[in-house]
Amino acid sequence: MPSIILSKDGNVLREVRLVKERLTIGRAPHNDIVLEELAVSSEHAVIVTRDGDSFLEDLNSTNGTQVNGQPIRMHFLQHGDVVELAEYRIRYDADASADPSPRPLQGPKLIVLDGPNCGKEISLSRPIVTLGRPNDHIALVIREADQYYLSNVEGLDPPVVNGVPLGSQRHRLADRDVINYCGARLRVFLSN
């Protein structure tokens, strides 16, 4: 199980096992890790962990987030990475001694690329998969034989596939397509 080690001025403050899927970091007291420094935004960053893999996302913080000295917006964490938030350092430990976990969700799926659900996988194993928010925006991914189609059902802002708005016609999805919908980007994976 991965963990992070939080330090400031060379002193280790605490170690946190990444047991939660989402671990929020910021100055506000509702965060999982509270960093009391004005240079840290109220909601600065989030670490999303799924099946042993962790992604770090900067939540549009004022002063930004760096990994290994490089500014990032989103970053797939690797063992030994050092995250810098103002005067704080967070070292990522992938727990290399653990058995590698099996890859999740074999078969066709969508993976959320950004936003609060970054890293989430949505299986396309059912004949119809609903995307969006009820009474606001709804789109469907429909499976017919071995083909997948995206269809806009409800809402003024239709999904956008590879930069092209969907319109009223359904769209046949291809492997690696990118869907923009409801403020998130999703990548289509139709083959393993």
Coordinates of C-alpha atoms in Angstrom, one line a residue:
M1 CA 0.0 0.0 0.0
P2 CA 1.5 3.4 -1.0
S3 CA 2.1 6.1 1.6
I4 CA 3.4 9.6 1.8
I5 CA 5.9 11.1 4.3
L6 CA 5.2 14.8 5.1
S7 CA 8.1 17.0 6.2
K8 CA 9.0 20.6 6.7
D9 CA 12.5 22.1 7.1
G10 CA 14.0 18.6 7.0
N11 CA 11.8 17.3 10.0
V12 CA 9.4 14.5 9.4
L13 CA 5.9 15.5 10.6
R14 CA 3.9 12.4 9.8
E15 CA 3.5 9.4 7.5
V16 CA 0.1 8.7 5.9
R17 CA -1.0 5.4 4.3
L18 CA -3.0 6.1 1.2
V19 CA -6.0 4.0 2.2
K20 CA -8.6 6.5 1.0
E21 CA -9.3 6.9 -2.7
R22 CA -9.1 10.7 -2.4
L23 CA -6.7 12.5 0.0
T24 CA -7.1 16.2 0.0
I25 CA -4.3 18.6 0.9
G26 CA -4.6 22.3 1.8
R27 CA -4.8 25.0 4.4
A28 CA -8.6 24.7 5.2
P29 CA -9.5 22.5 8.2
H30 CA -11.7 20.1 6.2
N31 CA -8.7 18.7 4.2
D32 CA -7.3 15.3 5.0
I33 CA -3.8 16.9 5.4
V34 CA -3.9 20.4 6.7
L35 CA -0.8 22.6 6.0
E36 CA -0.9 25.7 8.0
E37 CA 0.9 28.1 5.8
L38 CA -0.4 31.1 3.9
A39 CA 1.4 30.1 0.7
V40 CA -0.7 26.9 0.7
S41 CA -4.2 27.3 -0.9
S42 CA -7.3 26.4 1.0
E43 CA -7.8 23.4 -1.3
H44 CA -4.3 23.0 -2.8
A45 CA -4.0 19.5 -4.2
V46 CA -5.5 16.0 -4.2
I47 CA -3.9 12.5 -4.4
V48 CA -6.2 9.9 -6.0
T49 CA -5.2 6.3 -5.3
R50 CA -6.8 3.4 -7.1
D51 CA -5.5 -0.2 -7.0
G52 CA -2.1 0.8 -5.8
D53 CA -1.5 3.6 -8.3
S54 CA -1.6 7.3 -7.3
F55 CA -2.1 10.5 -9.2
L56 CA -1.5 14.0 -7.9
E57 CA -3.6 16.9 -9.1
D58 CA -3.0 20.6 -8.4
L59 CA -6.5 22.1 -7.7
N60 CA -5.7 25.4 -9.4
S61 CA -3.7 26.6 -6.4
T62 CA -2.4 30.1 -6.2
N63 CA 1.3 29.1 -5.8
G64 CA 1.2 25.8 -7.7
T65 CA 2.6 22.4 -7.0
Q66 CA 5.9 20.9 -8.0
V67 CA 7.1 17.3 -8.3
N68 CA 10.9 16.8 -8.3
G69 CA 11.3 20.5 -8.9
Q70 CA 9.0 20.7 -11.9
P71 CA 5.6 22.5 -11.8
I72 CA 2.7 20.1 -12.5
R73 CA -1.1 20.2 -13.0
M74 CA -1.4 16.5 -12.9
H75 CA 1.2 13.8 -12.2
F76 CA 1.3 10.0 -12.0
L77 CA 3.3 9.5 -8.8
Q78 CA 6.4 7.2 -8.9
H79 CA 8.3 5.7 -6.0
G80 CA 10.5 8.4 -4.5
D81 CA 8.8 11.4 -6.0
V82 CA 9.0 14.5 -3.9
V83 CA 6.0 16.9 -4.0
E84 CA 6.7 20.5 -3.0
L85 CA 3.9 22.6 -1.5
A86 CA 5.4 25.9 -0.3
E87 CA 7.8 24.9 2.5
Y88 CA 6.4 21.4 2.9
R89 CA 7.8 18.3 1.2
I90 CA 5.8 15.1 0.6
R91 CA 7.8 12.0 -0.4
Y92 CA 5.8 9.3 -2.2
D93 CA 6.5 5.7 -1.2
A94 CA 5.0 3.2 -3.6
D95 CA 5.7 0.4 -1.1
A96 CA 7.8 -1.6 -3.6
S97 CA 7.9 -4.5 -1.2
A98 CA 4.2 -5.2 -1.7
D99 CA 3.0 -7.7 -4.3
P100 CA 2.0 -5.9 -7.5
S101 CA -1.8 -5.6 -7.6
P102 CA -3.6 -7.0 -10.6
R103 CA -4.7 -4.4 -13.1
P104 CA -8.3 -3.2 -12.5
L105 CA -11.2 -3.4 -14.8
Q106 CA -10.1 -5.5 -17.7
G107 CA -12.1 -4.9 -20.9
P108 CA -13.6 -1.8 -22.4
K109 CA -13.7 1.2 -20.0
L110 CA -13.5 5.0 -19.6
I111 CA -10.8 6.5 -17.4
V112 CA -11.4 10.0 -15.9
L113 CA -8.4 12.1 -16.8
D114 CA -9.0 15.2 -14.6
G115 CA -11.2 16.8 -12.0
P116 CA -12.3 15.4 -8.7
N117 CA -12.7 11.9 -10.0
C118 CA -9.3 11.7 -11.7
G119 CA -8.2 8.1 -12.2
K120 CA -11.6 6.7 -11.7
E121 CA -12.4 3.8 -14.1
I122 CA -15.9 3.3 -15.6
S123 CA -16.6 -0.2 -16.9
L124 CA -18.3 -0.4 -20.3
S125 CA -19.4 -4.1 -19.7
R126 CA -23.1 -3.2 -19.4
P127 CA -25.2 -2.6 -22.5
I128 CA -25.9 1.0 -21.4
V129 CA -23.7 3.2 -19.2
T130 CA -25.0 6.6 -18.0
L131 CA -22.8 9.6 -17.8
G132 CA -23.6 13.0 -16.3
R133 CA -25.9 14.4 -13.6
P134 CA -29.6 13.6 -13.4
N135 CA -31.9 16.5 -14.3
D136 CA -29.0 18.4 -15.7
H137 CA -26.8 16.6 -18.3
I138 CA -27.1 13.0 -19.3
A139 CA -25.3 11.0 -22.0
L140 CA -25.3 7.3 -22.7
V141 CA -22.6 4.9 -23.9
I142 CA -24.5 2.2 -25.7
R143 CA -23.0 -1.2 -26.6
E144 CA -24.2 -2.8 -29.8
A145 CA -22.4 -6.1 -30.6
D146 CA -18.7 -5.1 -30.4
Q147 CA -19.3 -1.3 -31.1
Y148 CA -19.8 1.5 -28.6
Y149 CA -21.8 4.6 -29.3
L150 CA -22.1 7.9 -27.3
S151 CA -25.4 9.6 -27.4
N152 CA -26.5 12.9 -25.8
V153 CA -29.9 12.5 -24.0
E154 CA -30.4 15.7 -21.9
G155 CA -28.6 19.0 -21.4
L156 CA -27.6 22.1 -23.3
D157 CA -23.9 21.3 -23.4
P158 CA -23.5 18.1 -25.4
P159 CA -20.4 15.9 -25.0
V160 CA -17.4 16.8 -27.1
V161 CA -15.4 13.9 -28.7
N162 CA -11.8 14.7 -29.8
G163 CA -12.7 18.4 -29.9
V164 CA -16.0 17.9 -31.9
P165 CA -19.3 18.6 -30.2
L166 CA -21.6 15.6 -30.4
G167 CA -24.8 17.2 -31.7
S168 CA -28.0 15.3 -32.1
Q169 CA -26.5 12.2 -33.8
R170 CA -24.9 9.4 -31.8
H171 CA -21.1 9.0 -32.3
R172 CA -19.3 5.6 -32.7
L173 CA -16.4 5.6 -30.2
A174 CA -12.9 4.5 -31.1
D175 CA -10.1 3.3 -28.8
R176 CA -8.3 6.3 -27.2
D177 CA -11.0 8.8 -28.0
V178 CA -11.2 11.7 -25.5
I179 CA -14.7 12.8 -24.3
N180 CA -15.2 16.2 -22.6
Y181 CA -18.4 16.2 -20.6
C182 CA -19.7 17.9 -17.5
G183 CA -16.3 19.5 -16.8
A184 CA -14.2 16.3 -17.0
R185 CA -12.2 14.6 -19.7
L186 CA -12.5 10.8 -20.1
R187 CA -10.4 8.5 -22.3
V188 CA -12.0 5.6 -24.0
F189 CA -10.2 2.2 -23.8
L190 CA -11.8 -0.5 -25.9
S191 CA -9.0 -3.0 -26.0
N192 CA -6.6 -4.2 -23.3

